């Protein structure tokens, strides 16, 4: 057995915790999870059945942790997992799963397949079977602090530009601020208007906030590739910065998996509770709305619909807040079929977007999003995740659909009441 395979099998064994073992032993092989996964529904290929993607982990569980599995292995009746098999499974584990969690919602015995995929990636990465794109992103996240290689001077340049444009100050390293805002590299490079939008909204609502120059990146490539040590290190950087600035809460930006990583996985990864609260930007904005501190005027006239990012809605429970917010700025807001907790993924989450090899499959399964959009004849699409936004735009272009995509925070900021104006709520 090669050293990398040995490391991989060891990582698989480590990844099989109580929940994973009980999920495998409870599976009744009903196949319902297949019909919840867009990689299966849009291709009809049984290899994309969610539970099938976990086969290497299932085999290690069976051979190592079940009586009959050990018995069969001892008598040479079952073969150990080989490096070739892991190589064959690499695309199933990384290219055809966005860890969207939709399959977990329909499993009659409650198997959290998205969690099991993440555990499977631990073994795959340790065995050297992770996609190049994710390896590069994780390396840059550790060494540079951003999966896209965005350094502090790039953020500072965007901040200076936004400050000049909007005539306001964007606070950096403000000790004792109430909120510390994280950003995704995509927001810094592709959608800096998000930073301008929060600055304008927070100024109007008189919110005390800051960005940390030491930990501004929200995305966590360690979770996507399946290396817990990297994931923990990236979370720890945020924790250190938040503690240094003594903030009351950290705000996760318009990025789905960043929210899941810091809010739900973060304390488990570093092994202790946070001394601060974690909120998604939608939760903060909706709280401001409730308190009467978010004053808007006018409404979007075109038919708008909302794409629920999987990690924010289904896995994160932030369902009502974006709808409350959209309803104050949209005259004709319509829900897509299966919107909310059963929404269909954009196809690019869970590291799929960082994995070029998966591009063709990702665009093929976008057909599901097309059907959802066609059903409501949407004229505009709003979302709360910059990763979704980029790949929704790409999918729409591929399918020749002329539907503009915007971020919800910016949409709100566009309707802010200017100083001296009355406004309506
Ligand atoms: S988590 Fe989502 S993409 Fe992954 S197998 Fe389940 S339904 Fe498919
Ligand atoms: S839905 Fe659940 S029980 Fe049915 S095959 Fe999938 S994982 Fe197994």
CSV table of N, CA and C in Angstrom, one decimal, residues 18-151:
chain,number,residue,atom,x,y,z
A,18,UNK,N,-19.5,8.7,15.1
A,18,UNK,CA,-20.8,8.1,15.5
A,18,UNK,C,-21.8,8.4,14.4
A,19,UNK,N,-22.1,9.7,14.1
A,19,UNK,CA,-23.1,10.0,13.1
A,19,UNK,C,-22.9,9.2,11.8
A,20,UNK,N,-21.7,9.2,11.3
A,20,UNK,CA,-21.4,8.5,10.0
A,20,UNK,C,-21.7,7.1,10.1
A,21,UNK,N,-21.3,6.4,11.1
A,21,UNK,CA,-21.5,5.0,11.3
A,21,UNK,C,-23.0,4.7,11.4
A,22,UNK,N,-23.7,5.5,12.1
A,22,UNK,CA,-25.2,5.3,12.3
A,22,UNK,C,-25.9,5.6,11.0
A,23,UNK,N,-25.4,6.6,10.2
A,23,UNK,CA,-26.0,6.9,8.9
A,23,UNK,C,-25.9,5.6,8.0
A,24,UNK,N,-24.7,5.1,7.9
A,24,UNK,CA,-24.5,3.9,7.0
A,24,UNK,C,-25.3,2.7,7.5
A,25,UNK,N,-25.4,2.5,8.8
A,25,UNK,CA,-26.1,1.3,9.2
A,25,UNK,C,-27.6,1.5,9.1
A,26,UNK,N,-28.1,2.8,9.0
A,26,UNK,CA,-29.5,3.0,8.9
A,26,UNK,C,-30.0,3.1,7.4
A,27,UNK,N,-29.1,3.2,6.5
A,27,UNK,CA,-29.6,3.4,5.1
A,27,UNK,C,-30.4,2.2,4.7
A,28,UNK,N,-31.6,2.4,4.1
A,28,UNK,CA,-32.5,1.3,3.7
A,28,UNK,C,-32.5,1.1,2.2
A,29,UNK,N,-31.6,1.8,1.5
A,29,UNK,CA,-31.4,1.6,0.1
A,29,UNK,C,-32.6,1.9,-0.7
A,30,UNK,N,-33.4,3.0,-0.3
A,30,UNK,CA,-34.6,3.3,-1.0
A,30,UNK,C,-34.4,4.1,-2.2
A,31,UNK,N,-33.3,4.8,-2.3
A,31,UNK,CA,-32.9,5.5,-3.5
A,31,UNK,C,-33.6,6.9,-3.6
A,32,UNK,N,-34.3,7.3,-2.6
A,32,UNK,CA,-35.1,8.6,-2.6
A,32,UNK,C,-34.1,9.7,-2.8
A,33,UNK,N,-32.9,9.6,-2.2
A,33,UNK,CA,-31.9,10.7,-2.3
A,33,UNK,C,-31.6,11.0,-3.7
A,34,UNK,N,-31.7,10.1,-4.6
A,34,UNK,CA,-31.3,10.3,-6.0
A,34,UNK,C,-32.2,11.4,-6.6
A,35,UNK,N,-33.5,11.3,-6.3
A,35,UNK,CA,-34.4,12.3,-6.9
A,35,UNK,C,-34.3,13.7,-6.3
A,36,UNK,N,-33.6,13.8,-5.3
A,36,UNK,CA,-33.4,15.1,-4.7
A,36,UNK,C,-32.1,15.8,-5.2
A,37,UNK,N,-31.3,15.1,-5.9
A,37,UNK,CA,-30.0,15.6,-6.3
A,37,UNK,C,-30.0,16.0,-7.7
A,38,UNK,N,-29.7,17.3,-8.0
A,38,UNK,CA,-29.7,17.8,-9.4
A,38,UNK,C,-28.7,17.1,-10.3
A,39,UNK,N,-27.7,16.5,-9.8
A,39,UNK,CA,-26.7,15.8,-10.6
A,39,UNK,C,-27.4,14.5,-11.2
A,40,UNK,N,-28.3,13.9,-10.4
A,40,UNK,CA,-29.0,12.8,-10.9
A,40,UNK,C,-30.2,13.2,-11.7
A,41,UNK,N,-31.0,14.1,-11.2
A,41,UNK,CA,-32.2,14.5,-12.0
A,41,UNK,C,-31.9,15.0,-13.4
A,42,UNK,N,-30.8,15.7,-13.5
A,42,UNK,CA,-30.5,16.4,-14.8
A,42,UNK,C,-29.7,15.5,-15.7
A,43,UNK,N,-29.2,14.4,-15.2
A,43,UNK,CA,-28.4,13.5,-16.1
A,43,UNK,C,-29.0,12.1,-16.2
A,44,UNK,N,-29.8,11.7,-15.2
A,44,UNK,CA,-30.4,10.4,-15.2
A,44,UNK,C,-29.4,9.3,-15.0
A,45,UNK,N,-28.2,9.6,-14.6
A,45,UNK,CA,-27.1,8.6,-14.4
A,45,UNK,C,-27.1,8.2,-13.0
A,46,UNK,N,-27.3,6.8,-12.8
A,46,UNK,CA,-27.4,6.3,-11.4
A,46,UNK,C,-26.1,6.5,-10.6
A,47,UNK,N,-25.0,6.8,-11.3
A,47,UNK,CA,-23.7,6.9,-10.5
A,47,UNK,C,-23.8,8.2,-9.6
A,48,UNK,N,-24.7,9.1,-10.0
A,48,UNK,CA,-24.9,10.4,-9.2
A,48,UNK,C,-25.9,10.2,-8.1
A,49,UNK,N,-26.3,9.0,-7.8
A,49,UNK,CA,-27.2,8.8,-6.6
A,49,UNK,C,-26.3,9.2,-5.3
A,50,UNK,N,-26.8,10.1,-4.5
A,50,UNK,CA,-26.0,10.6,-3.4
A,50,UNK,C,-25.3,9.6,-2.6
A,51,UNK,N,-26.0,8.5,-2.1
A,51,UNK,CA,-25.4,7.6,-1.2
A,51,UNK,C,-24.3,6.8,-1.9
A,52,UNK,N,-24.4,6.7,-3.3
A,52,UNK,CA,-23.4,5.9,-4.0
A,52,UNK,C,-22.1,6.7,-4.1
A,53,UNK,N,-22.1,8.0,-4.0
A,53,UNK,CA,-20.9,8.8,-4.0
A,53,UNK,C,-20.0,8.6,-2.8
A,54,UNK,N,-20.6,7.9,-1.8
A,54,UNK,CA,-19.9,7.7,-0.5
A,54,UNK,C,-19.3,6.3,-0.4
A,55,UNK,N,-19.3,5.6,-1.5
A,55,UNK,CA,-19.0,4.2,-1.5
A,55,UNK,C,-17.6,3.9,-0.9
A,56,UNK,N,-16.5,4.6,-1.2
A,56,UNK,CA,-15.2,4.3,-0.6
A,56,UNK,C,-15.3,4.4,1.0
A,57,UNK,N,-16.0,5.4,1.5
A,57,UNK,CA,-16.1,5.6,2.9
A,57,UNK,C,-17.0,4.4,3.5
A,58,UNK,N,-18.0,4.0,2.8
A,58,UNK,CA,-18.9,3.0,3.2
A,58,UNK,C,-18.1,1.6,3.3
A,59,UNK,N,-17.3,1.4,2.3
A,59,UNK,CA,-16.5,0.2,2.4
A,59,UNK,C,-15.6,0.1,3.5
A,60,UNK,N,-14.9,1.3,3.8
A,60,UNK,CA,-14.0,1.3,4.9
A,60,UNK,C,-14.8,1.1,6.2
A,61,UNK,N,-15.9,1.7,6.3
A,61,UNK,CA,-16.8,1.6,7.5
A,61,UNK,C,-17.1,0.1,7.7
A,62,UNK,N,-17.6,-0.5,6.6
A,62,UNK,CA,-18.0,-1.9,6.7
A,62,UNK,C,-16.8,-2.8,7.1
A,63,UNK,N,-15.7,-2.7,6.4
A,63,UNK,CA,-14.6,-3.6,6.7
A,63,UNK,C,-13.9,-3.3,8.0
A,64,UNK,N,-14.0,-2.1,8.5
A,64,UNK,CA,-13.3,-1.8,9.8
A,64,UNK,C,-14.2,-1.9,11.0
A,65,UNK,N,-15.4,-1.5,10.8
A,65,UNK,CA,-16.3,-1.3,12.0
A,65,UNK,C,-17.5,-2.2,12.1
A,66,UNK,N,-17.7,-3.2,11.2
A,66,UNK,CA,-18.8,-4.1,11.4
A,66,UNK,C,-18.3,-5.5,11.5
A,67,UNK,N,-19.1,-6.3,12.2
A,67,UNK,CA,-18.6,-7.7,12.5
A,67,UNK,C,-18.4,-8.5,11.1
A,68,UNK,N,-19.5,-8.4,10.3
A,68,UNK,CA,-19.4,-9.2,9.1
A,68,UNK,C,-18.4,-8.7,8.1
A,69,UNK,N,-18.2,-7.4,8.2
A,69,UNK,CA,-17.2,-6.8,7.3
A,69,UNK,C,-15.8,-7.2,7.7
A,70,UNK,N,-15.5,-7.3,9.0
A,70,UNK,CA,-14.2,-7.7,9.5
A,70,UNK,C,-14.0,-9.2,9.2
A,71,UNK,N,-15.1,-9.9,9.3
A,71,UNK,CA,-15.1,-11.4,9.1
A,71,UNK,C,-14.7,-11.6,7.6
A,72,UNK,N,-15.4,-10.9,6.7
A,72,UNK,CA,-15.2,-11.1,5.3
A,72,UNK,C,-13.8,-10.7,4.9
A,73,UNK,N,-13.3,-9.6,5.5
A,73,UNK,CA,-11.9,-9.2,5.2
A,73,UNK,C,-10.9,-10.2,5.7
A,74,UNK,N,-11.1,-10.7,6.9
A,74,UNK,CA,-10.2,-11.7,7.5
A,74,UNK,C,-10.1,-13.0,6.6
A,75,UNK,N,-11.2,-13.3,6.0
A,75,UNK,CA,-11.2,-14.5,5.1
A,75,UNK,C,-11.0,-14.2,3.7
A,76,UNK,N,-10.6,-13.0,3.4
A,76,UNK,CA,-10.3,-12.6,2.0
A,76,UNK,C,-11.5,-12.5,1.1
A,77,UNK,N,-12.7,-12.4,1.8
A,77,UNK,CA,-13.9,-12.3,1.0
A,77,UNK,C,-14.3,-10.9,0.5
A,78,UNK,N,-13.6,-9.9,1.1
A,78,UNK,CA,-13.8,-8.5,0.6
A,78,UNK,C,-12.4,-7.9,0.4
A,79,UNK,N,-12.4,-7.1,-0.7
A,79,UNK,CA,-11.1,-6.5,-1.0
A,79,UNK,C,-11.0,-5.1,-0.4
A,80,UNK,N,-9.7,-4.7,0.0
A,80,UNK,CA,-9.6,-3.4,0.6
A,80,UNK,C,-9.7,-2.3,-0.5
A,81,UNK,N,-10.1,-1.1,-0.2
A,81,UNK,CA,-10.2,0.0,-1.1
A,81,UNK,C,-8.8,0.3,-1.7
A,82,UNK,N,-8.8,0.4,-3.1
A,82,UNK,CA,-7.5,0.6,-3.7
A,82,UNK,C,-7.4,2.1,-4.2
A,83,UNK,N,-6.1,2.5,-4.5
A,83,UNK,CA,-5.8,3.8,-5.0
A,83,UNK,C,-6.6,4.1,-6.3
A,84,UNK,N,-6.7,3.1,-7.1
A,84,UNK,CA,-7.4,3.2,-8.4
A,84,UNK,C,-8.8,3.5,-8.2
A,85,UNK,N,-9.4,2.9,-7.2
A,85,UNK,CA,-10.8,3.1,-6.9
A,85,UNK,C,-11.0,4.5,-6.4
A,86,UNK,N,-10.1,5.0,-5.5
A,86,UNK,CA,-10.3,6.4,-5.0
A,86,UNK,C,-10.1,7.3,-6.2
A,87,UNK,N,-9.2,7.0,-7.1
A,87,UNK,CA,-9.1,7.9,-8.3
A,87,UNK,C,-10.4,7.9,-9.1
A,88,UNK,N,-11.1,6.8,-9.3
A,88,UNK,CA,-12.3,6.7,-10.0
A,88,UNK,C,-13.4,7.5,-9.3
A,89,UNK,N,-13.4,7.5,-7.9
A,89,UNK,CA,-14.4,8.2,-7.2
A,89,UNK,C,-14.2,9.7,-7.0
A,90,UNK,N,-13.0,10.1,-7.4
A,90,UNK,CA,-12.7,11.6,-7.1
A,90,UNK,C,-13.7,12.5,-7.7
A,91,UNK,N,-14.1,12.2,-9.0
A,91,UNK,CA,-15.0,13.2,-9.6
A,91,UNK,C,-16.4,13.1,-9.0
A,92,UNK,N,-16.8,11.9,-8.5
A,92,UNK,CA,-18.1,11.8,-7.8
A,92,UNK,C,-18.2,12.6,-6.5
A,93,UNK,N,-17.1,12.5,-5.8
A,93,UNK,CA,-17.0,13.2,-4.5
A,93,UNK,C,-16.8,14.7,-4.6
A,94,UNK,N,-16.1,15.2,-5.6
A,94,UNK,CA,-15.8,16.6,-5.7
A,94,UNK,C,-16.6,17.3,-6.8
A,95,UNK,N,-16.8,16.7,-8.0
A,95,UNK,CA,-17.4,17.4,-9.1
A,95,UNK,C,-18.9,17.3,-9.1
A,96,UNK,N,-19.4,16.2,-8.5
A,96,UNK,CA,-20.9,16.1,-8.6
A,96,UNK,C,-21.6,16.2,-7.2
A,97,UNK,N,-21.0,17.0,-6.3
A,97,UNK,CA,-21.7,17.2,-5.1
A,97,UNK,C,-21.3,18.7,-4.6
A,98,UNK,N,-22.3,19.5,-4.4
A,98,UNK,CA,-22.1,20.8,-3.9
A,98,UNK,C,-22.3,20.9,-2.4
A,99,UNK,N,-22.5,19.8,-1.8
A,99,UNK,CA,-22.8,19.7,-0.4
A,99,UNK,C,-24.1,20.6,0.0
A,100,UNK,N,-25.0,20.6,-1.0
A,100,UNK,CA,-26.2,21.4,-0.8
A,100,UNK,C,-27.2,20.9,0.2
A,101,UNK,N,-27.1,19.7,0.5
A,101,UNK,CA,-27.9,19.1,1.6
A,101,UNK,C,-29.4,18.8,1.2
A,102,UNK,N,-29.7,18.9,-0.1
A,102,UNK,CA,-31.1,18.6,-0.5
A,102,UNK,C,-31.4,17.2,-0.3
A,103,UNK,N,-30.5,16.3,-0.6
A,103,UNK,CA,-30.7,14.8,-0.4
A,103,UNK,C,-31.0,14.5,1.1
A,104,UNK,N,-30.3,15.2,2.0
A,104,UNK,CA,-30.5,14.9,3.4
A,104,UNK,C,-31.9,15.2,3.8
A,105,UNK,N,-32.6,16.2,3.1
A,105,UNK,CA,-33.9,16.6,3.5
A,105,UNK,C,-35.0,15.5,3.2
A,106,UNK,N,-34.7,14.6,2.2
A,106,UNK,CA,-35.7,13.6,1.8
A,106,UNK,C,-35.4,12.2,2.4
A,107,UNK,N,-34.2,12.0,2.9
A,107,UNK,CA,-33.9,10.7,3.4
A,107,UNK,C,-34.8,10.3,4.5
A,108,UNK,N,-35.5,9.1,4.3
A,108,UNK,CA,-36.5,8.8,5.4
A,108,UNK,C,-35.9,8.4,6.7
A,109,UNK,N,-34.6,8.1,6.7
A,109,UNK,CA,-34.0,7.8,8.0
A,109,UNK,C,-33.1,8.9,8.5
A,110,UNK,N,-33.1,10.0,7.8
A,110,UNK,CA,-32.4,11.2,8.3
A,110,UNK,C,-30.9,11.2,8.1
A,111,UNK,N,-30.4,10.5,7.1
A,111,UNK,CA,-29.0,10.6,6.8
A,111,UNK,C,-28.5,11.9,6.3
A,112,UNK,N,-27.5,12.5,6.9
A,112,UNK,CA,-27.0,13.8,6.5
A,112,UNK,C,-25.9,13.5,5.5
A,113,UNK,N,-26.3,13.4,4.2
A,113,UNK,CA,-25.4,12.9,3.2
A,113,UNK,C,-24.3,14.0,2.9
A,114,UNK,N,-24.8,15.3,3.0
A,114,UNK,CA,-23.8,16.4,2.8
A,114,UNK,C,-22.7,16.3,3.8
A,115,UNK,N,-23.0,16.0,5.0
A,115,UNK,CA,-22.0,15.8,6.1
A,115,UNK,C,-21.1,14.6,5.7
A,116,UNK,N,-21.7,13.6,5.2
A,116,UNK,CA,-20.9,12.4,4.9
A,116,UNK,C,-19.9,12.6,3.7
A,117,UNK,N,-20.4,13.5,2.8
A,117,UNK,CA,-19.5,13.8,1.7
A,117,UNK,C,-18.3,14.6,2.2
A,118,UNK,N,-18.6,15.5,3.1
A,118,UNK,CA,-17.5,16.3,3.7
A,118,UNK,C,-16.5,15.3,4.4
A,119,UNK,N,-17.0,14.4,5.1
A,119,UNK,CA,-16.1,13.4,5.8
A,119,UNK,C,-15.3,12.5,4.7
A,120,UNK,N,-16.0,12.2,3.6
A,120,UNK,CA,-15.4,11.4,2.6
A,120,UNK,C,-14.2,12.2,2.0
A,121,UNK,N,-14.4,13.5,1.8
A,121,UNK,CA,-13.4,14.4,1.2
A,121,UNK,C,-12.1,14.4,2.1
A,122,UNK,N,-12.3,14.2,3.4
A,122,UNK,CA,-11.1,14.2,4.3
A,122,UNK,C,-10.2,13.0,3.9
A,123,UNK,N,-10.8,11.9,3.6
A,123,UNK,CA,-10.0,10.7,3.2
A,123,UNK,C,-9.4,10.9,1.8
A,124,UNK,N,-10.2,11.4,0.9
A,124,UNK,CA,-9.8,11.6,-0.5
A,124,UNK,C,-8.6,12.6,-0.6
A,125,UNK,N,-8.8,13.7,0.2
A,125,UNK,CA,-7.7,14.7,0.2
A,125,UNK,C,-6.4,14.1,0.7
A,126,UNK,N,-6.5,13.4,1.8
A,126,UNK,CA,-5.4,12.8,2.5
A,126,UNK,C,-4.7,11.8,1.5
A,127,UNK,N,-5.5,11.1,0.7
A,127,UNK,CA,-4.9,10.1,-0.2
A,127,UNK,C,-4.4,10.8,-1.5
A,128,UNK,N,-4.5,12.1,-1.6
A,128,UNK,CA,-4.0,12.8,-2.8
A,128,UNK,C,-5.0,12.8,-3.9
A,129,UNK,N,-6.2,12.6,-3.6
A,129,UNK,CA,-7.2,12.6,-4.7
A,129,UNK,C,-8.2,13.8,-4.6
A,130,UNK,N,-7.6,15.0,-4.6
A,130,UNK,CA,-8.5,16.2,-4.6
A,130,UNK,C,-8.2,17.0,-5.9
A,131,UNK,N,-9.2,17.7,-6.4
A,131,UNK,CA,-8.9,18.5,-7.6
A,131,UNK,C,-7.9,19.6,-7.5
A,132,UNK,N,-7.2,19.8,-8.6
A,132,UNK,CA,-6.1,20.8,-8.6
A,132,UNK,C,-6.6,22.2,-8.1
A,133,UNK,N,-7.8,22.5,-8.7
A,133,UNK,CA,-8.3,23.9,-8.3
A,133,UNK,C,-8.5,24.1,-6.9
A,134,UNK,N,-9.0,23.0,-6.2
A,134,UNK,CA,-9.2,23.2,-4.7
A,134,UNK,C,-7.9,23.1,-4.0
A,135,UNK,N,-6.9,22.4,-4.5
A,135,UNK,CA,-5.6,22.3,-3.8
A,135,UNK,C,-5.0,23.7,-3.9
A,136,UNK,N,-5.0,24.3,-5.0
A,136,UNK,CA,-4.5,25.7,-5.2
A,136,UNK,C,-5.2,26.7,-4.3
A,137,UNK,N,-6.5,26.6,-4.3
A,137,UNK,CA,-7.3,27.6,-3.5
A,137,UNK,C,-7.0,27.4,-2.0
A,138,UNK,N,-6.8,26.2,-1.5
A,138,UNK,CA,-6.5,26.0,-0.1
A,138,UNK,C,-5.1,26.5,0.2
A,139,UNK,N,-4.2,26.2,-0.7
A,139,UNK,CA,-2.8,26.7,-0.5
A,139,UNK,C,-2.8,28.2,-0.4
A,140,UNK,N,-3.5,28.9,-1.3
A,140,UNK,CA,-3.5,30.4,-1.3
A,140,UNK,C,-4.2,30.9,0.0
A,141,UNK,N,-5.3,30.2,0.4
A,141,UNK,CA,-6.0,30.6,1.6
A,141,UNK,C,-5.0,30.6,2.8
A,142,UNK,N,-4.2,29.5,2.9
A,142,UNK,CA,-3.3,29.4,4.0
A,142,UNK,C,-2.1,30.4,3.9
A,143,UNK,N,-1.5,30.5,2.8
A,143,UNK,CA,-0.3,31.3,2.6
A,143,UNK,C,-0.6,32.8,2.4
A,144,UNK,N,-1.7,33.1,1.7
A,144,UNK,CA,-2.0,34.5,1.3
A,144,UNK,C,-3.1,35.0,2.1
A,145,UNK,N,-4.0,34.1,2.6
A,145,UNK,CA,-5.2,34.6,3.3
A,145,UNK,C,-6.4,34.6,2.5
A,146,UNK,N,-6.4,34.2,1.3
A,146,UNK,CA,-7.5,34.3,0.4
A,146,UNK,C,-7.4,33.2,-0.7
A,147,UNK,N,-8.5,32.5,-1.0
A,147,UNK,CA,-8.4,31.4,-2.0
A,147,UNK,C,-8.1,32.0,-3.4
A,148,UNK,N,-8.5,33.2,-3.6
A,148,UNK,CA,-8.3,33.8,-4.9
A,148,UNK,C,-7.0,34.6,-4.9
A,149,UNK,N,-6.2,34.6,-3.8
A,149,UNK,CA,-4.9,35.3,-3.7
A,149,UNK,C,-5.1,36.8,-3.5
A,150,UNK,N,-6.3,37.3,-3.0
A,150,UNK,CA,-6.5,38.7,-2.8
A,150,UNK,C,-5.7,39.1,-1.5
A,151,UNK,N,-4.8,40.1,-1.7
A,151,UNK,CA,-4.1,40.6,-0.5
A,151,UNK,C,-4.7,41.9,0.0
